[in-house]
JSON list of C-alpha atoms in Angstrom, two decimals:
[
{"chain": "A", "resi": 1, "resn": "MET", "atom": "CA", "xyz": [0.27, 0.07, -0.22]},
{"chain": "A", "resi": 2, "resn": "ILE", "atom": "CA", "xyz": [1.25, 3.79, -0.43]},
{"chain": "A", "resi": 3, "resn": "SER", "atom": "CA", "xyz": [-0.11, 6.61, 1.44]},
{"chain": "A", "resi": 4, "resn": "LEU", "atom": "CA", "xyz": [-0.71, 9.86, -0.44]},
{"chain": "A", "resi": 5, "resn": "THR", "atom": "CA", "xyz": [-2.74, 13.00, 0.00]},
{"chain": "A", "resi": 6, "resn": "LEU", "atom": "CA", "xyz": [-5.96, 13.58, -2.06]},
{"chain": "A", "resi": 7, "resn": "ASN", "atom": "CA", "xyz": [-7.53, 17.10, -1.98]},
{"chain": "A", "resi": 8, "resn": "GLY", "atom": "CA", "xyz": [-5.87, 17.59, 1.36]},
{"chain": "A", "resi": 9, "resn": "GLU", "atom": "CA", "xyz": [-7.04, 14.27, 2.60]},
{"chain": "A", "resi": 10, "resn": "ASP", "atom": "CA", "xyz": [-4.94, 11.27, 3.46]},
{"chain": "A", "resi": 11, "resn": "ILE", "atom": "CA", "xyz": [-5.82, 8.22, 1.61]},
{"chain": "A", "resi": 12, "resn": "GLN", "atom": "CA", "xyz": [-4.31, 4.58, 1.18]},
{"chain": "A", "resi": 13, "resn": "LEU", "atom": "CA", "xyz": [-3.89, 2.92, -2.39]},
{"chain": "A", "resi": 14, "resn": "GLU", "atom": "CA", "xyz": [-2.56, -0.21, -3.59]},
{"chain": "A", "resi": 15, "resn": "ASP", "atom": "CA", "xyz": [0.95, -0.21, -5.08]},
{"chain": "A", "resi": 16, "resn": "ASN", "atom": "CA", "xyz": [1.02, 0.55, -9.04]},
{"chain": "A", "resi": 17, "resn": "THR", "atom": "CA", "xyz": [-2.34, 2.48, -9.28]},
{"chain": "A", "resi": 18, "resn": "ASN", "atom": "CA", "xyz": [-2.19, 4.90, -11.92]},
{"chain": "A", "resi": 19, "resn": "ILE", "atom": "CA", "xyz": [-4.44, 7.98, -12.27]},
{"chain": "A", "resi": 20, "resn": "GLU", "atom": "CA", "xyz": [-7.09, 6.37, -14.39]},
{"chain": "A", "resi": 21, "resn": "GLN", "atom": "CA", "xyz": [-7.43, 3.93, -11.79]},
{"chain": "A", "resi": 22, "resn": "LEU", "atom": "CA", "xyz": [-7.55, 5.99, -9.19]},
{"chain": "A", "resi": 23, "resn": "LEU", "atom": "CA", "xyz": [-10.17, 8.14, -10.94]},
{"chain": "A", "resi": 24, "resn": "GLN", "atom": "CA", "xyz": [-12.04, 5.18, -11.57]},
{"chain": "A", "resi": 25, "resn": "ASN", "atom": "CA", "xyz": [-12.25, 4.41, -7.90]},
{"chain": "A", "resi": 26, "resn": "LEU", "atom": "CA", "xyz": [-13.55, 7.75, -7.24]},
{"chain": "A", "resi": 27, "resn": "SER", "atom": "CA", "xyz": [-16.29, 7.34, -9.64]},
{"chain": "A", "resi": 28, "resn": "LEU", "atom": "CA", "xyz": [-15.00, 10.13, -11.86]},
{"chain": "A", "resi": 29, "resn": "LYS", "atom": "CA", "xyz": [-13.30, 8.55, -14.74]},
{"chain": "A", "resi": 30, "resn": "ASN", "atom": "CA", "xyz": [-14.55, 10.28, -17.90]},
{"chain": "A", "resi": 31, "resn": "LYS", "atom": "CA", "xyz": [-15.41, 13.41, -16.14]},
{"chain": "A", "resi": 32, "resn": "ARG", "atom": "CA", "xyz": [-14.50, 17.01, -16.90]},
{"chain": "A", "resi": 33, "resn": "LEU", "atom": "CA", "xyz": [-11.57, 17.27, -14.29]},
{"chain": "A", "resi": 34, "resn": "ALA", "atom": "CA", "xyz": [-7.68, 17.97, -14.43]},
{"chain": "A", "resi": 35, "resn": "VAL", "atom": "CA", "xyz": [-5.35, 16.32, -12.27]},
{"chain": "A", "resi": 36, "resn": "GLU", "atom": "CA", "xyz": [-2.29, 17.73, -10.62]},
{"chain": "A", "resi": 37, "resn": "ILE", "atom": "CA", "xyz": [0.34, 15.68, -8.89]},
{"chain": "A", "resi": 38, "resn": "ASN", "atom": "CA", "xyz": [3.00, 17.40, -6.61]},
{"chain": "A", "resi": 39, "resn": "GLN", "atom": "CA", "xyz": [1.96, 20.69, -8.10]},
{"chain": "A", "resi": 40, "resn": "GLN", "atom": "CA", "xyz": [2.80, 19.46, -11.61]},
{"chain": "A", "resi": 41, "resn": "ILE", "atom": "CA", "xyz": [-0.29, 19.30, -14.08]},
{"chain": "A", "resi": 42, "resn": "VAL", "atom": "CA", "xyz": [-0.62, 15.70, -15.71]},
{"chain": "A", "resi": 43, "resn": "SER", "atom": "CA", "xyz": [-2.32, 15.28, -19.15]},
{"chain": "A", "resi": 44, "resn": "ARG", "atom": "CA", "xyz": [-5.18, 13.53, -19.93]},
{"chain": "A", "resi": 45, "resn": "SER", "atom": "CA", "xyz": [-3.29, 11.42, -22.29]},
{"chain": "A", "resi": 46, "resn": "ASP", "atom": "CA", "xyz": [-0.86, 10.12, -19.50]},
{"chain": "A", "resi": 47, "resn": "PHE", "atom": "CA", "xyz": [-3.54, 9.26, -16.88]},
{"chain": "A", "resi": 48, "resn": "ASN", "atom": "CA", "xyz": [-3.30, 5.78, -17.67]},
{"chain": "A", "resi": 49, "resn": "THR", "atom": "CA", "xyz": [0.42, 5.42, -17.55]},
{"chain": "A", "resi": 50, "resn": "HIS", "atom": "CA", "xyz": [1.05, 8.08, -14.82]},
{"chain": "A", "resi": 51, "resn": "VAL", "atom": "CA", "xyz": [1.64, 5.45, -11.69]},
{"chain": "A", "resi": 52, "resn": "LEU", "atom": "CA", "xyz": [1.14, 7.14, -8.20]},
{"chain": "A", "resi": 53, "resn": "GLN", "atom": "CA", "xyz": [3.77, 7.21, -5.72]},
{"chain": "A", "resi": 54, "resn": "ASP", "atom": "CA", "xyz": [3.90, 7.08, -1.96]},
{"chain": "A", "resi": 55, "resn": "GLN", "atom": "CA", "xyz": [3.54, 10.60, -0.65]},
{"chain": "A", "resi": 56, "resn": "ASP", "atom": "CA", "xyz": [2.15, 12.04, -3.56]},
{"chain": "A", "resi": 57, "resn": "LYS", "atom": "CA", "xyz": [0.22, 15.15, -3.17]},
{"chain": "A", "resi": 58, "resn": "VAL", "atom": "CA", "xyz": [-2.92, 14.79, -5.65]},
{"chain": "A", "resi": 59, "resn": "GLU", "atom": "CA", "xyz": [-5.08, 17.67, -6.62]},
{"chain": "A", "resi": 60, "resn": "ILE", "atom": "CA", "xyz": [-8.24, 17.06, -8.63]},
{"chain": "A", "resi": 61, "resn": "VAL", "atom": "CA", "xyz": [-10.13, 20.07, -10.07]},
{"chain": "A", "resi": 62, "resn": "GLN", "atom": "CA", "xyz": [-13.15, 21.18, -11.88]},
{"chain": "A", "resi": 63, "resn": "ALA", "atom": "CA", "xyz": [-15.00, 24.02, -13.27]},
{"chain": "A", "resi": 64, "resn": "ILE", "atom": "CA", "xyz": [-17.55, 25.46, -11.12]},
{"chain": "A", "resi": 65, "resn": "GLY", "atom": "CA", "xyz": [-19.83, 28.48, -11.34]},
{"chain": "A", "resi": 66, "resn": "GLY", "atom": "CA", "xyz": [-17.92, 31.76, -10.47]},
{"chain": "A", "resi": 67, "resn": "GLY", "atom": "CA", "xyz": [-16.79, 34.90, -11.27]},
{"chain": "A", "resi": 68, "resn": "SER", "atom": "CA", "xyz": [-16.30, 36.66, -8.17]},
{"chain": "A", "resi": 69, "resn": "ILE", "atom": "CA", "xyz": [-15.45, 35.90, -4.55]},
{"chain": "A", "resi": 70, "resn": "ASP", "atom": "CA", "xyz": [-18.24, 33.71, -3.38]},
{"chain": "B", "resi": 1, "resn": "MET", "atom": "CA", "xyz": [-17.01, 61.26, -32.76]},
{"chain": "B", "resi": 2, "resn": "SER", "atom": "CA", "xyz": [-15.94, 57.76, -32.30]},
{"chain": "B", "resi": 3, "resn": "ASN", "atom": "CA", "xyz": [-18.37, 54.99, -33.54]},
{"chain": "B", "resi": 4, "resn": "THR", "atom": "CA", "xyz": [-20.36, 53.95, -30.68]},
{"chain": "B", "resi": 5, "resn": "SER", "atom": "CA", "xyz": [-23.26, 52.31, -32.42]},
{"chain": "B", "resi": 6, "resn": "SER", "atom": "CA", "xyz": [-24.73, 48.95, -30.81]},
{"chain": "B", "resi": 7, "resn": "ASP", "atom": "CA", "xyz": [-23.57, 47.11, -33.84]},
{"chain": "B", "resi": 8, "resn": "GLN", "atom": "CA", "xyz": [-19.75, 47.68, -33.28]},
{"chain": "B", "resi": 9, "resn": "LYS", "atom": "CA", "xyz": [-18.40, 44.23, -32.39]},
{"chain": "B", "resi": 10, "resn": "LEU", "atom": "CA", "xyz": [-16.20, 43.91, -29.26]},
{"chain": "B", "resi": 11, "resn": "VAL", "atom": "CA", "xyz": [-12.94, 41.99, -30.01]},
{"chain": "B", "resi": 12, "resn": "ILE", "atom": "CA", "xyz": [-11.18, 40.31, -27.47]},
{"chain": "B", "resi": 13, "resn": "ALA", "atom": "CA", "xyz": [-8.05, 38.10, -28.55]},
{"chain": "B", "resi": 14, "resn": "GLY", "atom": "CA", "xyz": [-8.96, 37.78, -31.99]},
{"chain": "B", "resi": 15, "resn": "THR", "atom": "CA", "xyz": [-12.50, 36.75, -31.44]},
{"chain": "B", "resi": 16, "resn": "ALA", "atom": "CA", "xyz": [-15.45, 39.43, -31.92]},
{"chain": "B", "resi": 17, "resn": "TYR", "atom": "CA", "xyz": [-18.30, 39.16, -29.68]},
{"chain": "B", "resi": 18, "resn": "THR", "atom": "CA", "xyz": [-21.62, 41.18, -30.32]},
{"chain": "B", "resi": 19, "resn": "SER", "atom": "CA", "xyz": [-22.54, 41.24, -26.72]},
{"chain": "B", "resi": 20, "resn": "ARG", "atom": "CA", "xyz": [-20.43, 43.40, -24.32]},
{"chain": "B", "resi": 21, "resn": "LEU", "atom": "CA", "xyz": [-21.85, 41.79, -21.51]},
{"chain": "B", "resi": 22, "resn": "LEU", "atom": "CA", "xyz": [-19.71, 39.27, -19.25]},
{"chain": "B", "resi": 23, "resn": "VAL", "atom": "CA", "xyz": [-21.91, 37.18, -16.97]},
{"chain": "B", "resi": 24, "resn": "GLY", "atom": "CA", "xyz": [-20.70, 35.35, -13.91]},
{"chain": "B", "resi": 25, "resn": "THR", "atom": "CA", "xyz": [-22.07, 31.42, -13.06]},
{"chain": "B", "resi": 26, "resn": "GLY", "atom": "CA", "xyz": [-21.75, 31.79, -9.15]},
{"chain": "B", "resi": 27, "resn": "LYS", "atom": "CA", "xyz": [-24.93, 32.29, -7.06]},
{"chain": "B", "resi": 28, "resn": "TYR", "atom": "CA", "xyz": [-27.27, 30.21, -9.31]},
{"chain": "B", "resi": 29, "resn": "LYS", "atom": "CA", "xyz": [-29.72, 27.67, -7.33]},
{"chain": "B", "resi": 30, "resn": "ASP", "atom": "CA", "xyz": [-28.52, 24.99, -9.93]},
{"chain": "B", "resi": 31, "resn": "ASN", "atom": "CA", "xyz": [-27.53, 24.34, -13.50]},
{"chain": "B", "resi": 32, "resn": "ASP", "atom": "CA", "xyz": [-30.67, 24.96, -15.00]},
{"chain": "B", "resi": 33, "resn": "GLU", "atom": "CA", "xyz": [-30.90, 28.21, -13.43]},
{"chain": "B", "resi": 34, "resn": "THR", "atom": "CA", "xyz": [-27.58, 29.14, -14.78]},
{"chain": "B", "resi": 35, "resn": "ARG", "atom": "CA", "xyz": [-28.56, 27.96, -18.21]},
{"chain": "B", "resi": 36, "resn": "LEU", "atom": "CA", "xyz": [-31.66, 29.99, -18.27]},
{"chain": "B", "resi": 37, "resn": "ALA", "atom": "CA", "xyz": [-30.17, 33.10, -16.87]},
{"chain": "B", "resi": 38, "resn": "LEU", "atom": "CA", "xyz": [-27.41, 32.91, -19.33]},
{"chain": "B", "resi": 39, "resn": "GLU", "atom": "CA", "xyz": [-29.78, 32.31, -22.16]},
{"chain": "B", "resi": 40, "resn": "ALA", "atom": "CA", "xyz": [-31.93, 35.29, -21.22]},
{"chain": "B", "resi": 41, "resn": "SER", "atom": "CA", "xyz": [-28.68, 37.46, -20.69]},
{"chain": "B", "resi": 42, "resn": "GLY", "atom": "CA", "xyz": [-27.43, 37.13, -24.37]},
{"chain": "B", "resi": 43, "resn": "ALA", "atom": "CA", "xyz": [-24.00, 37.04, -22.89]},
{"chain": "B", "resi": 44, "resn": "GLU", "atom": "CA", "xyz": [-21.41, 35.41, -24.93]},
{"chain": "B", "resi": 45, "resn": "ILE", "atom": "CA", "xyz": [-18.47, 35.34, -22.53]},
{"chain": "B", "resi": 46, "resn": "ILE", "atom": "CA", "xyz": [-18.96, 33.65, -18.90]},
{"chain": "B", "resi": 47, "resn": "THR", "atom": "CA", "xyz": [-16.77, 33.28, -15.90]},
{"chain": "B", "resi": 48, "resn": "ILE", "atom": "CA", "xyz": [-16.31, 30.44, -14.51]},
{"chain": "B", "resi": 49, "resn": "ALA", "atom": "CA", "xyz": [-14.08, 29.29, -11.48]},
{"chain": "B", "resi": 50, "resn": "ILE", "atom": "CA", "xyz": [-11.59, 26.32, -10.77]},
{"chain": "B", "resi": 51, "resn": "ARG", "atom": "CA", "xyz": [-11.88, 24.14, -7.46]},
{"chain": "B", "resi": 52, "resn": "ARG", "atom": "CA", "xyz": [-11.23, 21.18, -5.77]},
{"chain": "B", "resi": 53, "resn": "THR", "atom": "CA", "xyz": [-13.75, 18.34, -6.92]},
{"chain": "B", "resi": 54, "resn": "ASN", "atom": "CA", "xyz": [-15.68, 17.00, -3.98]},
{"chain": "B", "resi": 55, "resn": "ILE", "atom": "CA", "xyz": [-13.99, 13.17, -3.53]},
{"chain": "B", "resi": 56, "resn": "GLY", "atom": "CA", "xyz": [-16.70, 10.67, -2.65]},
{"chain": "B", "resi": 57, "resn": "GLN", "atom": "CA", "xyz": [-19.50, 12.94, -1.72]},
{"chain": "B", "resi": 58, "resn": "ASN", "atom": "CA", "xyz": [-21.85, 13.22, -4.72]},
{"chain": "B", "resi": 59, "resn": "PRO", "atom": "CA", "xyz": [-19.66, 11.97, -8.05]},
{"chain": "B", "resi": 60, "resn": "ASP", "atom": "CA", "xyz": [-22.65, 12.06, -10.12]},
{"chain": "B", "resi": 61, "resn": "GLU", "atom": "CA", "xyz": [-23.39, 15.72, -9.39]},
{"chain": "B", "resi": 62, "resn": "PRO", "atom": "CA", "xyz": [-23.85, 17.49, -12.67]},
{"chain": "B", "resi": 63, "resn": "ASN", "atom": "CA", "xyz": [-20.92, 19.23, -13.75]},
{"chain": "B", "resi": 64, "resn": "LEU", "atom": "CA", "xyz": [-21.38, 22.83, -14.76]},
{"chain": "B", "resi": 65, "resn": "LEU", "atom": "CA", "xyz": [-19.52, 22.07, -18.01]},
{"chain": "B", "resi": 66, "resn": "ASP", "atom": "CA", "xyz": [-21.63, 19.33, -18.97]},
{"chain": "B", "resi": 67, "resn": "ALA", "atom": "CA", "xyz": [-24.81, 21.68, -18.26]},
{"chain": "B", "resi": 68, "resn": "LEU", "atom": "CA", "xyz": [-24.09, 24.48, -20.45]},
{"chain": "B", "resi": 69, "resn": "PRO", "atom": "CA", "xyz": [-23.99, 24.49, -24.35]},
{"chain": "B", "resi": 70, "resn": "LEU", "atom": "CA", "xyz": [-20.62, 25.42, -24.40]},
{"chain": "B", "resi": 71, "resn": "ASP", "atom": "CA", "xyz": [-20.52, 25.54, -28.09]},
{"chain": "B", "resi": 72, "resn": "LYS", "atom": "CA", "xyz": [-22.13, 28.98, -27.28]},
{"chain": "B", "resi": 73, "resn": "TYR", "atom": "CA", "xyz": [-19.98, 30.35, -25.17]},
{"chain": "B", "resi": 74, "resn": "THR", "atom": "CA", "xyz": [-16.72, 31.58, -24.50]},
{"chain": "B", "resi": 75, "resn": "LEU", "atom": "CA", "xyz": [-15.62, 30.38, -20.80]},
{"chain": "B", "resi": 76, "resn": "LEU", "atom": "CA", "xyz": [-13.58, 32.81, -19.15]},
{"chain": "B", "resi": 77, "resn": "PRO", "atom": "CA", "xyz": [-11.69, 31.07, -16.22]},
{"chain": "B", "resi": 78, "resn": "ASN", "atom": "CA", "xyz": [-10.90, 33.53, -13.28]},
{"chain": "B", "resi": 79, "resn": "THR", "atom": "CA", "xyz": [-8.79, 33.64, -10.16]},
{"chain": "B", "resi": 80, "resn": "ALA", "atom": "CA", "xyz": [-10.83, 34.93, -7.51]},
{"chain": "B", "resi": 81, "resn": "GLY", "atom": "CA", "xyz": [-9.98, 33.82, -4.18]},
{"chain": "B", "resi": 82, "resn": "CYS", "atom": "CA", "xyz": [-6.06, 33.56, -5.28]},
{"chain": "B", "resi": 83, "resn": "TYR", "atom": "CA", "xyz": [-3.84, 35.79, -2.63]},
{"chain": "B", "resi": 84, "resn": "THR", "atom": "CA", "xyz": [-0.32, 34.97, -4.49]},
{"chain": "B", "resi": 85, "resn": "VAL", "atom": "CA", "xyz": [1.31, 34.85, -7.92]},
{"chain": "B", "resi": 86, "resn": "GLU", "atom": "CA", "xyz": [1.88, 31.26, -7.84]},
{"chain": "B", "resi": 87, "resn": "ASP", "atom": "CA", "xyz": [-1.64, 30.55, -6.71]},
{"chain": "B", "resi": 88, "resn": "ALA", "atom": "CA", "xyz": [-3.23, 32.68, -9.69]},
{"chain": "B", "resi": 89, "resn": "VAL", "atom": "CA", "xyz": [-0.55, 31.11, -12.41]},
{"chain": "B", "resi": 90, "resn": "ARG", "atom": "CA", "xyz": [-1.58, 27.59, -10.98]},
{"chain": "B", "resi": 91, "resn": "THR", "atom": "CA", "xyz": [-5.30, 28.19, -11.45]},
{"chain": "B", "resi": 92, "resn": "CYS", "atom": "CA", "xyz": [-4.96, 29.49, -14.97]},
{"chain": "B", "resi": 93, "resn": "LYS", "atom": "CA", "xyz": [-2.95, 26.47, -16.03]},
{"chain": "B", "resi": 94, "resn": "LEU", "atom": "CA", "xyz": [-5.36, 24.06, -14.34]},
{"chain": "B", "resi": 95, "resn": "ALA", "atom": "CA", "xyz": [-8.21, 25.78, -16.29]},
{"chain": "B", "resi": 96, "resn": "ARG", "atom": "CA", "xyz": [-5.92, 25.63, -19.56]},
{"chain": "B", "resi": 97, "resn": "GLU", "atom": "CA", "xyz": [-5.73, 21.98, -18.78]},
{"chain": "B", "resi": 98, "resn": "LEU", "atom": "CA", "xyz": [-9.07, 21.30, -18.00]},
{"chain": "B", "resi": 99, "resn": "LEU", "atom": "CA", "xyz": [-10.63, 23.27, -21.18]},
{"chain": "B", "resi": 100, "resn": "GLY", "atom": "CA", "xyz": [-8.20, 21.36, -23.64]},
{"chain": "B", "resi": 101, "resn": "GLY", "atom": "CA", "xyz": [-5.87, 24.28, -24.17]},
{"chain": "B", "resi": 102, "resn": "HIS", "atom": "CA", "xyz": [-7.89, 27.39, -23.46]},
{"chain": "B", "resi": 103, "resn": "LYS", "atom": "CA", "xyz": [-5.91, 30.45, -23.42]},
{"chain": "B", "resi": 104, "resn": "LEU", "atom": "CA", "xyz": [-8.14, 33.43, -22.49]},
{"chain": "B", "resi": 105, "resn": "VAL", "atom": "CA", "xyz": [-8.17, 33.99, -18.46]},
{"chain": "B", "resi": 106, "resn": "LYS", "atom": "CA", "xyz": [-9.40, 36.86, -16.11]},
{"chain": "B", "resi": 107, "resn": "LEU", "atom": "CA", "xyz": [-6.40, 37.66, -13.81]},
{"chain": "B", "resi": 108, "resn": "GLU", "atom": "CA", "xyz": [-6.59, 38.98, -10.57]},
{"chain": "B", "resi": 109, "resn": "VAL", "atom": "CA", "xyz": [-4.19, 38.51, -7.68]},
{"chain": "B", "resi": 110, "resn": "LEU", "atom": "CA", "xyz": [-5.85, 39.59, -4.55]},
{"chain": "B", "resi": 111, "resn": "GLY", "atom": "CA", "xyz": [-4.10, 41.86, -1.94]},
{"chain": "B", "resi": 112, "resn": "ASP", "atom": "CA", "xyz": [-6.31, 42.49, 0.97]},
{"chain": "B", "resi": 113, "resn": "GLU", "atom": "CA", "xyz": [-9.00, 40.17, 2.36]},
{"chain": "B", "resi": 114, "resn": "LYS", "atom": "CA", "xyz": [-11.17, 42.61, 3.82]},
{"chain": "B", "resi": 115, "resn": "THR", "atom": "CA", "xyz": [-11.88, 44.84, 0.82]},
{"chain": "B", "resi": 116, "resn": "LEU", "atom": "CA", "xyz": [-10.61, 42.16, -1.97]},
{"chain": "B", "resi": 117, "resn": "PHE", "atom": "CA", "xyz": [-8.64, 44.56, -3.49]},
{"chain": "B", "resi": 118, "resn": "PRO", "atom": "CA", "xyz": [-6.46, 43.54, -6.06]},
{"chain": "B", "resi": 119, "resn": "ASP", "atom": "CA", "xyz": [-2.53, 43.69, -5.66]},
{"chain": "B", "resi": 120, "resn": "ALA", "atom": "CA", "xyz": [-1.56, 45.50, -8.74]},
{"chain": "B", "resi": 121, "resn": "ILE", "atom": "CA", "xyz": [2.24, 44.38, -8.45]},
{"chain": "B", "resi": 122, "resn": "GLU", "atom": "CA", "xyz": [1.39, 40.91, -7.93]},
{"chain": "B", "resi": 123, "resn": "THR", "atom": "CA", "xyz": [-0.98, 40.84, -10.71]},
{"chain": "B", "resi": 124, "resn": "LEU", "atom": "CA", "xyz": [1.28, 42.48, -13.02]},
{"chain": "B", "resi": 125, "resn": "LYS", "atom": "CA", "xyz": [3.92, 39.63, -12.07]},
{"chain": "B", "resi": 126, "resn": "ALA", "atom": "CA", "xyz": [1.30, 36.96, -12.87]},
{"chain": "B", "resi": 127, "resn": "ALA", "atom": "CA", "xyz": [0.32, 38.39, -16.04]},
{"chain": "B", "resi": 128, "resn": "GLN", "atom": "CA", "xyz": [3.66, 38.54, -17.03]},
{"chain": "B", "resi": 129, "resn": "ILE", "atom": "CA", "xyz": [4.41, 34.76, -16.78]},
{"chain": "B", "resi": 130, "resn": "LEU", "atom": "CA", "xyz": [0.94, 34.14, -18.24]},
{"chain": "B", "resi": 131, "resn": "VAL", "atom": "CA", "xyz": [1.74, 36.04, -21.09]},
{"chain": "B", "resi": 132, "resn": "ASP", "atom": "CA", "xyz": [5.05, 34.49, -21.83]},
{"chain": "B", "resi": 133, "resn": "ASP", "atom": "CA", "xyz": [3.49, 31.13, -21.44]},
{"chain": "B", "resi": 134, "resn": "GLY", "atom": "CA", "xyz": [1.33, 32.04, -24.30]},
{"chain": "B", "resi": 135, "resn": "PHE", "atom": "CA", "xyz": [-2.12, 33.26, -22.20]},
{"chain": "B", "resi": 136, "resn": "ASP", "atom": "CA", "xyz": [-4.40, 35.54, -23.37]},
{"chain": "B", "resi": 137, "resn": "VAL", "atom": "CA", "xyz": [-4.63, 37.77, -20.07]},
{"chain": "B", "resi": 138, "resn": "MET", "atom": "CA", "xyz": [-7.88, 40.22, -19.24]},
{"chain": "B", "resi": 139, "resn": "VAL", "atom": "CA", "xyz": [-7.36, 42.02, -16.10]}
]
């Protein structure tokens, strides 16, 4: 198992989990979102090859309504 | 006298717009209300924000981008809520990734939590970084 931070929460994953598998586990596969690992954006085309590492900091973001301070 | 007739197009980053109204997408009750309000406004440019996805709470929650006819609008990601150059630049880069290479952004680096006035110096620094990276920046 590996331990990492996902959107500020500590989680554990099986070894050799890639981003696509993580998104599938979260029921977020094929959603419009962007993923950042350790402050580096990962292209969608690399989701199925980028393997998550122990202590990674993962951020998953999406577009929401906005335009000023909420 | 300059031509101020209403048929004069507004051109931003090479795209001509009929409407000069920019509309936000926050504060609405739901995506349906957002869509109807945007239709009624006639606006062609709409602002959006980039935020963390809620993990595990409601994965089937309708996504704003899925709810709007995106071919009708120019999306304008904005950096509201960013207090540092790094955070503003990061938000714009995430927006570009999220929107498939989209370059137009609305930038501000906030300077004061009470008044929400932007910090002009920091905003300029962020703008320089973004322009150098190929973004079209509105401030």
